[in-house]
Structures are given as structure tokens and as C-alpha cells.
Short mmCIF file of C-alpha atoms in Angstrom, two decimals:
data_model
loop_
_atom_site.label_atom_id
_atom_site.label_comp_id
_atom_site.label_asym_id
_atom_site.label_seq_id
_atom_site.Cartn_x
_atom_site.Cartn_y
_atom_site.Cartn_z
CA MET A 2 18.22 0.65 -14.67
CA GLN A 3 17.81 -3.10 -14.55
CA GLN A 4 19.90 -6.05 -13.45
CA TRP A 5 20.56 -8.61 -16.19
CA ILE A 6 22.03 -12.11 -16.09
CA ALA A 7 23.91 -13.13 -19.24
CA GLU A 8 25.50 -16.35 -20.40
CA ILE A 9 28.66 -15.46 -22.31
CA ALA A 10 31.16 -17.45 -24.35
CA TYR A 11 34.80 -16.33 -24.45
CA GLU A 12 37.57 -17.59 -26.71
CA THR A 13 40.51 -18.89 -24.65
CA ALA A 14 43.74 -20.70 -25.40
CA SER A 15 42.11 -23.95 -24.31
CA GLY A 16 38.97 -23.38 -26.36
CA PRO A 17 35.58 -21.65 -25.82
CA LYS A 18 34.68 -20.94 -22.20
CA LYS A 19 31.11 -20.38 -21.00
CA VAL A 20 30.52 -18.05 -18.01
CA THR A 21 27.53 -16.40 -16.36
CA GLU A 22 27.82 -12.72 -15.43
CA THR A 23 25.49 -10.03 -14.07
CA PHE A 24 25.11 -6.50 -15.42
CA PHE A 25 23.32 -3.41 -14.14
CA LEU A 26 22.35 -1.51 -17.28
CA PRO A 27 19.25 0.15 -18.80
CA SER A 28 18.49 -2.44 -21.50
CA ALA A 29 19.49 -5.80 -23.00
CA ASP A 30 21.06 -3.98 -25.96
CA ASP A 31 23.39 -2.18 -23.57
CA VAL A 32 24.38 -5.55 -22.14
CA ARG A 33 25.17 -6.89 -25.63
CA GLU A 34 27.23 -3.80 -26.38
CA SER A 35 29.18 -4.16 -23.13
CA ILE A 36 29.87 -7.85 -23.78
CA GLY A 37 30.94 -7.11 -27.38
CA LYS A 38 33.49 -4.57 -26.19
CA ARG A 39 35.04 -7.24 -23.97
CA GLY A 40 35.30 -9.71 -26.83
CA GLY A 41 32.58 -12.06 -25.63
CA TYR A 42 29.68 -13.71 -27.45
CA VAL A 43 26.18 -13.51 -25.99
CA LEU A 44 24.46 -16.86 -25.51
CA SER A 45 21.45 -15.60 -23.56
CA ILE A 46 20.29 -12.56 -21.62
CA ARG A 47 17.46 -12.46 -19.09
CA ALA A 48 16.25 -9.93 -16.56
CA HIS A 49 17.09 -10.81 -12.99
CA GLU A 50 14.05 -11.91 -11.00
CA ARG A 51 13.83 -12.55 -7.30
CA SER A 52 12.13 -15.61 -5.92
CA PRO A 53 8.96 -15.11 -3.81
CA LEU A 54 10.97 -15.78 -0.64
CA GLU A 55 13.59 -13.21 -1.64
CA ARG A 56 10.90 -10.61 -2.40
CA LEU A 57 9.34 -11.24 1.02
CA LEU A 58 12.70 -10.91 2.78
CA ALA A 59 13.65 -7.79 0.83
CA ARG A 60 10.37 -6.07 1.71
CA SER A 61 10.56 -6.93 5.39
CA THR A 62 11.04 -4.06 7.83
CA TRP A 63 13.66 -6.05 9.74
CA TRP A 64 15.86 -6.48 6.67
CA GLN A 65 15.65 -2.81 5.69
CA VAL A 66 16.45 -1.60 9.21
CA GLN A 67 19.39 -4.01 9.55
CA LEU A 68 20.87 -2.86 6.24
CA LEU A 69 20.65 0.84 7.18
CA ARG A 70 22.08 0.20 10.64
CA GLY A 71 24.95 -1.71 9.05
CA ILE A 72 25.74 1.27 6.81
CA GLN A 73 25.53 3.65 9.78
CA PHE A 74 27.85 1.48 11.89
CA ARG A 75 30.50 0.97 9.19
CA ALA A 76 30.37 4.54 7.89
CA GLY A 77 32.08 5.79 11.05
CA SER A 78 35.46 4.92 9.55
CA SER A 79 34.65 5.16 5.82
CA SER A 80 32.20 6.69 3.37
CA PRO A 81 28.60 5.34 3.19
CA GLY A 82 29.31 3.89 -0.27
CA VAL A 83 32.31 1.97 1.00
CA ALA A 84 30.29 0.85 4.03
CA LEU A 85 27.58 -0.59 1.77
CA TRP A 86 30.21 -2.29 -0.39
CA LYS A 87 31.72 -3.93 2.71
CA ILE A 88 28.27 -5.18 3.77
CA ILE A 89 27.72 -6.71 0.33
CA GLN A 90 31.18 -8.33 0.27
CA ALA A 91 30.73 -9.75 3.79
CA GLU A 92 27.31 -11.30 3.05
CA GLU A 93 27.45 -15.10 2.84
CA ASN A 94 23.74 -15.98 2.61
CA PRO A 95 22.91 -16.74 -1.07
CA ARG A 96 19.43 -15.21 -0.89
CA ARG A 97 20.72 -11.98 0.61
CA GLN A 98 23.52 -11.93 -1.95
CA ASN A 99 20.87 -12.11 -4.65
CA ILE A 100 18.94 -9.23 -3.06
CA LEU A 101 22.09 -7.11 -2.77
CA ALA A 102 23.34 -7.88 -6.29
CA PRO A 103 21.80 -4.75 -7.94
CA ALA A 104 23.49 -2.51 -5.38
CA ARG A 105 26.83 -4.24 -5.95
CA GLU A 106 26.53 -3.71 -9.69
CA ALA A 107 25.58 -0.04 -9.18
CA LEU A 108 28.57 0.60 -6.91
CA ALA A 109 30.88 -1.27 -9.27
CA ARG A 110 29.80 1.10 -12.07
CA GLY A 111 30.75 4.11 -9.94
CA LEU A 112 27.25 5.18 -8.89
CA GLY A 113 26.62 6.67 -5.45
CA VAL A 114 25.17 5.02 -2.36
CA ILE A 115 21.68 6.50 -2.93
CA ASP A 116 21.61 5.13 -6.49
CA ALA A 117 22.71 1.76 -5.12
CA LEU A 118 19.94 1.76 -2.51
CA LYS A 119 17.39 2.73 -5.17
CA ALA A 120 18.62 -0.15 -7.33
CA LEU A 121 17.69 -2.59 -4.56
CA GLN A 122 14.00 -1.63 -4.98
CA ILE A 123 13.23 -2.46 -1.36
CA PHE A 124 12.72 1.00 0.19
CA ASP A 125 9.60 3.13 -0.20
CA HIS A 126 9.59 6.68 -1.58
CA SER A 127 9.56 8.45 1.79
CA THR A 128 12.55 6.49 3.12
CA LEU A 129 14.57 7.16 -0.03
CA ALA A 130 13.57 10.83 0.12
CA ILE A 131 14.93 11.18 3.67
CA LEU A 132 18.17 9.42 2.73
CA ALA A 133 18.60 11.42 -0.52
CA GLY A 134 17.94 14.71 1.24
CA SER A 135 20.41 13.88 4.01
CA GLU A 136 22.99 12.80 1.45
CA ARG A 137 22.63 16.15 -0.39
CA ALA A 138 23.36 17.91 2.88
CA ASN A 139 26.39 15.62 3.44
CA ARG A 140 24.68 14.27 6.57
CA LEU A 141 23.62 10.82 5.46
CA ILE A 142 24.73 9.20 8.72
CA GLU A 143 22.58 11.63 10.73
CA GLY A 144 19.67 10.97 8.36
CA ILE A 145 19.72 7.17 8.71
CA PRO A 146 18.04 7.14 12.19
CA HIS A 147 15.27 9.33 10.79
CA ALA A 148 14.86 6.94 7.84
CA ILE A 149 14.67 3.97 10.23
CA HIS A 150 11.98 5.73 12.26
CA SER A 151 10.07 6.39 9.02
CA ILE A 152 10.24 2.67 8.14
CA THR A 153 8.90 1.57 11.51
CA GLN A 154 6.14 4.20 11.38
CA LYS A 155 5.18 3.02 7.89
CA LYS A 156 4.91 -0.51 9.23
CA LYS A 157 2.46 0.65 11.90
CA ASN A 158 0.36 2.44 9.29
CA ALA A 159 0.44 -0.63 7.05
CA ARG A 160 -0.78 -2.76 9.94
CA ALA A 161 -3.64 -0.31 10.53
CA ILE A 162 -4.64 -0.46 6.85
CA MET A 163 -4.42 -4.25 6.75
CA GLY A 164 -6.49 -4.43 9.95
CA THR A 165 -9.14 -2.23 8.36
CA MET A 166 -9.19 -4.28 5.16
CA GLY A 167 -9.26 -7.51 7.18
CA TRP A 168 -12.29 -6.31 9.16
CA LEU A 169 -14.07 -5.21 5.98
CA GLY A 170 -13.30 -8.59 4.41
CA PHE A 171 -14.68 -10.43 7.45
CA ASP A 172 -17.72 -8.16 7.35
CA VAL A 173 -18.46 -8.95 3.70
CA PHE A 174 -17.87 -12.68 4.28
CA SER A 175 -20.32 -12.62 7.20
CA ILE A 176 -22.98 -10.94 5.08
CA VAL A 177 -22.57 -13.31 2.12
CA SER A 178 -22.44 -16.50 4.19
CA SER A 179 -25.44 -15.49 6.33
CA LEU A 180 -27.58 -14.49 3.36
CA TRP A 181 -26.54 -17.48 1.27
CA ALA A 182 -27.37 -19.96 4.02
CA GLY A 183 -30.53 -18.16 5.11
CA LYS A 184 -31.95 -17.82 1.61
CA ASP A 185 -32.29 -21.57 0.99
CA MET A 186 -33.83 -22.17 4.42
CA VAL A 187 -36.33 -19.31 4.35
CA LEU A 188 -37.42 -19.63 0.71
CA GLY A 189 -37.39 -23.41 1.05
CA TRP A 190 -39.83 -23.19 3.96
CA PHE A 191 -42.14 -20.88 1.98
CA ARG A 192 -42.14 -23.23 -1.02
CA ASP A 193 -42.85 -26.23 1.23
CA ASN A 194 -45.87 -24.48 2.75
CA PRO A 195 -47.89 -22.99 -0.14
CA PRO A 196 -51.57 -22.06 0.44
CA SER A 197 -54.23 -24.31 -1.13
CA ASP A 198 -56.57 -21.50 -2.21
CA PRO A 199 -55.87 -20.52 -5.89
CA GLU A 200 -56.16 -16.76 -5.26
CA GLU A 201 -53.95 -16.98 -2.20
CA PHE A 202 -51.49 -19.13 -4.16
CA GLU A 203 -51.13 -16.45 -6.86
CA LYS A 204 -50.47 -13.86 -4.18
CA PHE A 205 -48.06 -16.31 -2.52
CA GLU A 206 -46.05 -16.71 -5.75
CA ARG A 207 -45.75 -12.94 -6.16
CA VAL A 208 -44.67 -12.36 -2.55
CA VAL A 209 -42.14 -15.21 -2.55
CA GLY A 210 -40.78 -14.04 -5.92
CA ASN A 211 -40.24 -10.52 -4.56
CA LEU A 212 -38.63 -11.98 -1.44
CA GLY A 213 -36.24 -14.06 -3.52
CA LEU A 214 -35.39 -11.03 -5.68
CA THR A 215 -34.65 -8.95 -2.58
CA TRP A 216 -32.30 -11.59 -1.21
CA ASP A 217 -30.59 -11.99 -4.59
CA ILE A 218 -29.95 -8.24 -4.79
CA LEU A 219 -28.45 -8.25 -1.28
CA ILE A 220 -26.28 -11.30 -2.01
CA TYR A 221 -24.98 -10.06 -5.35
CA THR A 222 -24.33 -6.60 -3.90
CA SER A 223 -22.24 -8.06 -1.09
CA VAL A 224 -20.42 -10.41 -3.49
CA PHE A 225 -19.62 -7.44 -5.74
CA MET A 226 -18.27 -5.56 -2.71
CA GLY A 227 -16.05 -8.54 -1.84
CA LEU A 228 -14.74 -8.85 -5.40
CA PHE A 229 -14.09 -5.10 -5.52
CA MET A 230 -12.08 -5.31 -2.30
CA CYS A 231 -10.05 -8.26 -3.62
CA TRP A 232 -9.36 -6.38 -6.85
CA CYS A 233 -8.26 -3.27 -4.92
CA LEU A 234 -5.85 -5.30 -2.80
CA PHE A 235 -4.43 -7.04 -5.87
CA SER A 236 -4.14 -3.75 -7.77
CA PHE A 237 -2.35 -1.99 -4.89
CA TRP A 238 0.06 -4.92 -4.59
CA LEU A 239 0.62 -5.06 -8.36
CA ASN A 240 1.22 -1.30 -8.65
CA ARG A 241 3.22 -0.81 -5.45
CA GLY A 242 5.85 1.89 -5.88
CA LYS A 243 3.86 3.75 -8.54
CA LYS A 244 2.66 7.29 -7.98
CA ASP A 245 -0.88 6.87 -9.30
CA TRP A 246 -3.08 4.45 -11.26
CA PRO A 247 -6.85 4.05 -12.00
CA THR A 248 -7.72 1.86 -9.00
CA ALA A 249 -6.03 4.28 -6.59
CA LYS A 250 -7.99 7.17 -8.12
CA LEU A 251 -11.23 5.23 -7.67
CA VAL A 252 -10.48 4.34 -4.04
CA ARG A 253 -9.65 7.97 -3.21
CA LYS A 254 -13.12 8.98 -4.39
CA ILE A 255 -14.75 6.78 -1.71
CA PRO A 256 -15.57 9.47 0.91
CA LEU A 257 -14.40 7.96 4.20
CA ILE A 258 -11.70 5.62 2.88
CA GLY A 259 -10.27 8.31 0.59
CA GLY A 260 -9.99 10.73 3.51
CA TYR A 261 -8.38 8.01 5.66
CA LEU A 262 -5.66 7.32 3.05
CA ARG A 263 -5.12 11.06 2.52
CA ASP A 264 -4.57 11.65 6.24
CA LEU A 265 -2.05 8.80 6.38
CA ALA A 266 -0.22 10.19 3.34
CA PHE A 267 -0.03 13.67 4.85
CA ALA A 268 1.15 12.29 8.19
CA ASP A 269 3.92 10.29 6.47
CA SER A 270 5.14 13.16 4.29
CA MET A 271 5.02 15.72 7.11
CA THR A 272 6.99 13.36 9.35
CA ALA A 273 9.54 12.78 6.58
CA ALA A 274 9.87 16.55 6.03
CA ALA A 275 10.34 17.20 9.75
CA ARG A 276 13.03 14.54 10.00
CA MET A 277 14.88 15.93 6.99
CA LEU A 278 14.87 19.39 8.57
CA ASN A 279 16.11 17.92 11.84
CA GLY A 280 18.89 16.32 9.78
CA MET A 281 19.92 19.80 8.55
CA VAL A 282 18.62 19.27 5.00
CA PRO A 283 18.04 22.64 3.24
CA ILE A 284 14.40 23.70 3.07
CA ASN A 285 14.27 23.66 -0.77
CA ASP A 286 15.61 20.09 -0.89
CA THR A 287 13.22 19.13 1.91
CA LEU A 288 10.16 20.32 -0.03
CA GLU A 289 11.39 18.66 -3.24
CA GLN A 290 12.11 15.33 -1.55
CA SER A 291 8.81 15.45 0.37
CA ALA A 292 6.96 15.64 -2.95
CA GLU A 293 8.89 12.61 -4.20
CA ALA A 294 8.26 10.77 -0.93
CA SER A 295 4.50 10.47 -1.39
CA GLY A 296 2.30 8.64 -3.85
CA ALA A 297 -0.86 10.68 -3.15
CA PRO A 298 -1.49 13.38 -5.82
CA ASP A 299 -2.94 15.84 -3.26
CA VAL A 300 0.17 15.60 -1.11
CA ILE A 301 2.54 15.83 -4.09
CA ALA A 302 0.74 18.92 -5.40
CA TYR A 303 0.91 20.55 -1.95
CA TRP A 304 4.71 20.23 -1.71
CA GLU A 305 5.34 21.18 -5.35
CA GLU A 306 3.18 24.32 -5.15
CA SER A 307 4.80 25.28 -1.85
CA LEU A 308 8.26 24.89 -3.41
CA ASN A 309 7.24 27.01 -6.41
CA ASP A 310 5.97 29.82 -4.16
CA LEU A 311 9.09 29.65 -2.00
CA SER A 312 11.27 29.88 -5.13
CA ARG A 313 9.38 33.03 -6.17
CA GLY A 314 10.28 34.75 -2.91
CA VAL A 315 7.10 34.05 -0.90
CA SER A 316 7.74 33.65 2.82
CA LEU A 317 7.93 30.09 4.12
CA GLY A 318 4.83 30.36 6.30
CA ASN A 319 2.71 31.70 3.43
CA ALA A 320 4.15 29.16 1.00
CA LEU A 321 3.15 26.26 3.25
CA ASP A 322 -0.21 27.80 4.21
CA ARG A 323 -2.44 26.35 1.49
CA SER A 324 -5.10 23.78 0.72
CA PRO A 325 -5.65 20.93 1.50
CA LEU A 326 -4.41 21.78 5.00
CA ARG A 327 -7.18 22.28 7.54
CA ARG A 328 -7.82 25.50 9.47
CA ASN A 329 -6.16 24.34 12.70
CA GLU A 330 -3.10 23.17 10.73
CA ARG A 331 -2.88 26.54 8.99
CA LEU A 332 -3.01 28.29 12.34
CA GLU A 333 0.08 26.29 13.34
CA LEU A 334 1.90 27.55 10.21
CA ALA A 335 0.71 31.13 10.72
CA ALA A 336 2.61 31.25 13.99
CA LEU A 337 5.96 30.55 12.27
CA SER A 338 8.61 33.15 13.00
CA ASP A 339 11.87 31.40 12.05
CA LEU A 340 13.09 28.29 10.23
CA GLU A 341 13.94 26.43 13.44
CA GLN A 342 10.23 26.12 14.26
CA VAL A 343 9.29 24.50 10.94
CA ALA A 344 10.22 20.94 11.94
CA THR A 345 8.26 21.24 15.21
CA VAL A 346 5.17 22.56 13.37
CA MET A 347 5.39 19.78 10.78
CA GLU A 348 5.64 17.15 13.51
CA SER A 349 2.55 18.69 15.14
CA ILE A 350 0.61 18.57 11.84
CA ALA A 351 1.71 14.97 11.30
CA GLU A 352 0.39 14.08 14.77
CA MET A 353 -2.95 15.76 14.05
CA ARG A 354 -3.24 13.88 10.75
CA SER A 355 -2.41 10.61 12.49
CA GLN A 356 -5.14 11.21 15.04
CA ALA A 357 -7.60 12.07 12.26
CA ALA A 358 -6.65 8.82 10.48
CA LYS A 359 -7.27 6.83 13.67
CA THR A 360 -10.70 8.45 14.03
CA LYS A 361 -11.59 7.60 10.44
CA HIS A 362 -10.30 4.06 10.99
CA SER A 363 -12.71 3.61 13.90
CA MET A 364 -15.55 5.07 11.85
CA ILE A 365 -14.84 2.66 8.97
CA VAL A 366 -14.91 -0.33 11.33
CA TRP A 367 -18.15 0.73 13.01
CA LEU A 368 -19.75 1.62 9.69
CA ALA A 369 -18.88 -1.83 8.37
CA PHE A 370 -20.44 -3.37 11.48
CA ALA A 371 -23.57 -1.27 10.99
CA LEU A 372 -23.70 -2.23 7.31
CA THR A 373 -23.74 -5.89 8.29
CA GLY A 374 -26.73 -5.23 10.54
CA VAL A 375 -28.54 -3.27 7.83
CA PHE A 376 -28.13 -6.07 5.29
CA LEU A 377 -29.33 -8.72 7.73
CA VAL A 378 -32.25 -6.57 8.94
CA ILE A 379 -33.39 -5.99 5.35
CA ALA A 380 -33.06 -9.70 4.56
CA PHE A 381 -34.88 -11.15 7.54
CA GLY A 382 -37.20 -8.15 7.83
CA SER A 383 -38.40 -8.83 4.28
CA ALA A 384 -39.03 -12.47 5.27
CA ILE A 385 -41.09 -11.37 8.29
CA TYR A 386 -42.98 -8.91 6.08
CA ALA A 387 -43.77 -11.76 3.67
CA LEU A 388 -45.15 -13.76 6.61
CA THR A 389 -47.45 -10.92 7.65
CA VAL A 390 -48.71 -10.44 4.08
CA MET A 391 -49.52 -14.15 3.80
CA ASN A 392 -51.08 -14.21 7.30
CA MET A 393 -48.59 -16.87 8.41
CA SER A 394 -47.17 -17.09 11.90
CA MET A 395 -43.54 -16.61 12.86
CA ASP A 396 -43.78 -19.55 15.25
CA SER A 397 -44.74 -21.95 12.45
CA MET A 398 -41.88 -20.70 10.30
CA MET A 399 -39.29 -21.05 13.09
CA GLY A 400 -40.64 -24.48 13.98
CA GLY A 401 -40.34 -25.58 10.35
CA LEU A 402 -36.80 -24.23 10.07
CA MET A 403 -35.74 -25.93 13.31
CA GLN A 404 -37.16 -29.26 12.12
CA GLY A 405 -35.41 -28.85 8.79
CA ALA A 406 -32.12 -28.12 10.55
CA VAL A 407 -32.46 -31.25 12.68
#
């Protein structure tokens, strides 16, 4: 479904009248058909697009939480769909009206509140899964606090990921800037102090050439790492909301980073499942919605296979006891004796995954710090090695560099 903005001409008693209307339909052809049935003439049709400021506001945690709290507050005296309609009608800010327009069109066409919230395209999969599961159990109001908690937890995880990427970016920038600045100074000093003996000069050219090649390899390697990181960030932003795409597959194959993202995905989906069960969502719907809530293939496969086994009559504990859960997590599931314990066990597994993600986060940061040291040691160690091969002194080199800097 897509929101469309159409300019329409109508025949009136006073002559042609031009109006602009919005539609929430699958395609532009459906819009033309709808306008034709009403006796109008299409002048232009374009897909609705939000401005950058509107996209930023719509994606903000504050805006999402306020919208859900508004539905929860107003739904005490009416249905959630009517509550959302009242929020839309009461909104006076033009930007927020633009953000809420798809939901208004969905409700006007008779769709439910979950379809209207999906039309907004502002909530992630796990939040929508919690809301949809609660709505199936006719407990949407009880599910909204769990969805709000999921949103705030997602924000914390996003901050952790952005902090990791920011540190890695600073690390790569430090390597590139240090090597780039040091290369000209060090190689410049060597070229300004060549030996006078012809045999020594030939050896000098070979050593300095190898030194320059070593520094070039280090610089281009670090530049490639920086470009790869920028591309990954751009690709994740461009493909946000999608289940899987080539860049995500490539990132998941990076040993430590792939494990870090997998732990976060499991923690999010396990938390969402626990909150749905606490909201009295049936176990089958919980497993189905948990699969839809995640974008990680490993996590999706886990929930789908568990649901298939449960549908075939396998006990819940055995259905959930499968790879890629770890041994200690499986021991938690093995102790299950009734359905009431499932939510508690899932919350425990989510906590263990969160702790594992924090550990991997620390390892990534320290590994990046160590990588910086390795690059710089190789760079300046190769320069010192060149000095020893040419029987030059470190003091003369440092003195020359200091004079050049002054």
C-alpha cells in the first residue's frame, strides 16, 4: 500500500474545479480507477514523500512513544482504531499531519488499527509484532506498554551500535591521518639524506622503495576499511526495514561483529516474545510474530522451525530447544514444566544475550585500539628497520624531522 497525492479536475455548475486529494492504494492505476468512478479527471499523480525533517521526526523514539501512549490513553473509552482517529483529527501541526496522513487514509478505507500503524512506516518489526500479537489476543491496550519498552530498549541497542561504529570510524581516521602525515616526513627525510657512495646509494634506493611500499599498503588498507565502513552504514540506512540484503550477509560473516549483531537480534526477539506472552498472546501467535519481528535470518529460522515443531505436536520445551541457542540457554528451556514459565525463561535468555553483546562490544573496541597500535608499530618499526639497515642513527633522523617541523 502506498499514499498518493493527486490533482483532480471536477465538472461543476460554475465550471471546472481543480482539487488536490490523497489516496491510500496499492498503485497509481488504482488511484485513476477510484477517481474515474467519482467522475473526476486526473491531472497528475505522485507518490507521497516526506521531507527530511518529517522522516527524522517520524523515526524518533519520542514521537513513537507519544503516539502509542495517546492511543492507550484514549482507548479507555473507545476502540484503539477510534482512539487513533481522534489523535489524527486533533493534530494541528502540519508536519505531524503529513506523517499521520497514511494512517488516516487507512482508517478511512476501513482497515484496522494495526494496518494503520503499519502504513505510517515508523515502527520497527519487533514493535509491530508485539502490537499485532496483542491485537490478535484482543489485548492491544495491555500490549502497548510492552511495545513502548521494546522501543526504548531498541534505542539503547542502537546507541551501542552507533558508539561502536563511531569508535571504529575514529580508529580508522587516526590510522589514516597518522600514516599519511608520517609518510611524507619520514620518506622526505630519507630522500634528503642519501648516501654518497654509489653502492650504498643503490641499497638506499631499494630500502626506501620497500619502506614506501609498506606505508602505501598500510594506508590503502586503512582507507579501504574506512570506505567499507561508510558503505555498510549507507547500505544499512538505505535498506532499513528489509529482512536481508547482500551487505548485511557480508557483515554477518565478520566473526566478532557478526556475533555481536546476532546476540542483539536474539535479545530483541526474545524480549518481544516474553512481552507478548506476558500480554496473554497465544504461544502460536507469539512464535509467528517473533519470526516477523526480526531481520536476522538465524533468528527468523529459529522461531519458524520452533513453530513448525510445535504445530506437529512436539512439546514446547523441545520445540524451543534448538540451535543456535547455547548450552546454558538450552538448560534454561530444559527446566520448563508449564507455559507460565516460558516468559520468564525467555527474559532470562534475552538478558544473557544482552550481556554477551556487551562483552563483544568491549572486545570490538579494544581490538580496534590494538589494531591502531599494530598499524603504527608496523609503520614506524619499518622506518627504524630501514635506519638500522642503512647504518643511520635515530637521533639524526629525529633531529632532522624536528627541524623540518619547525
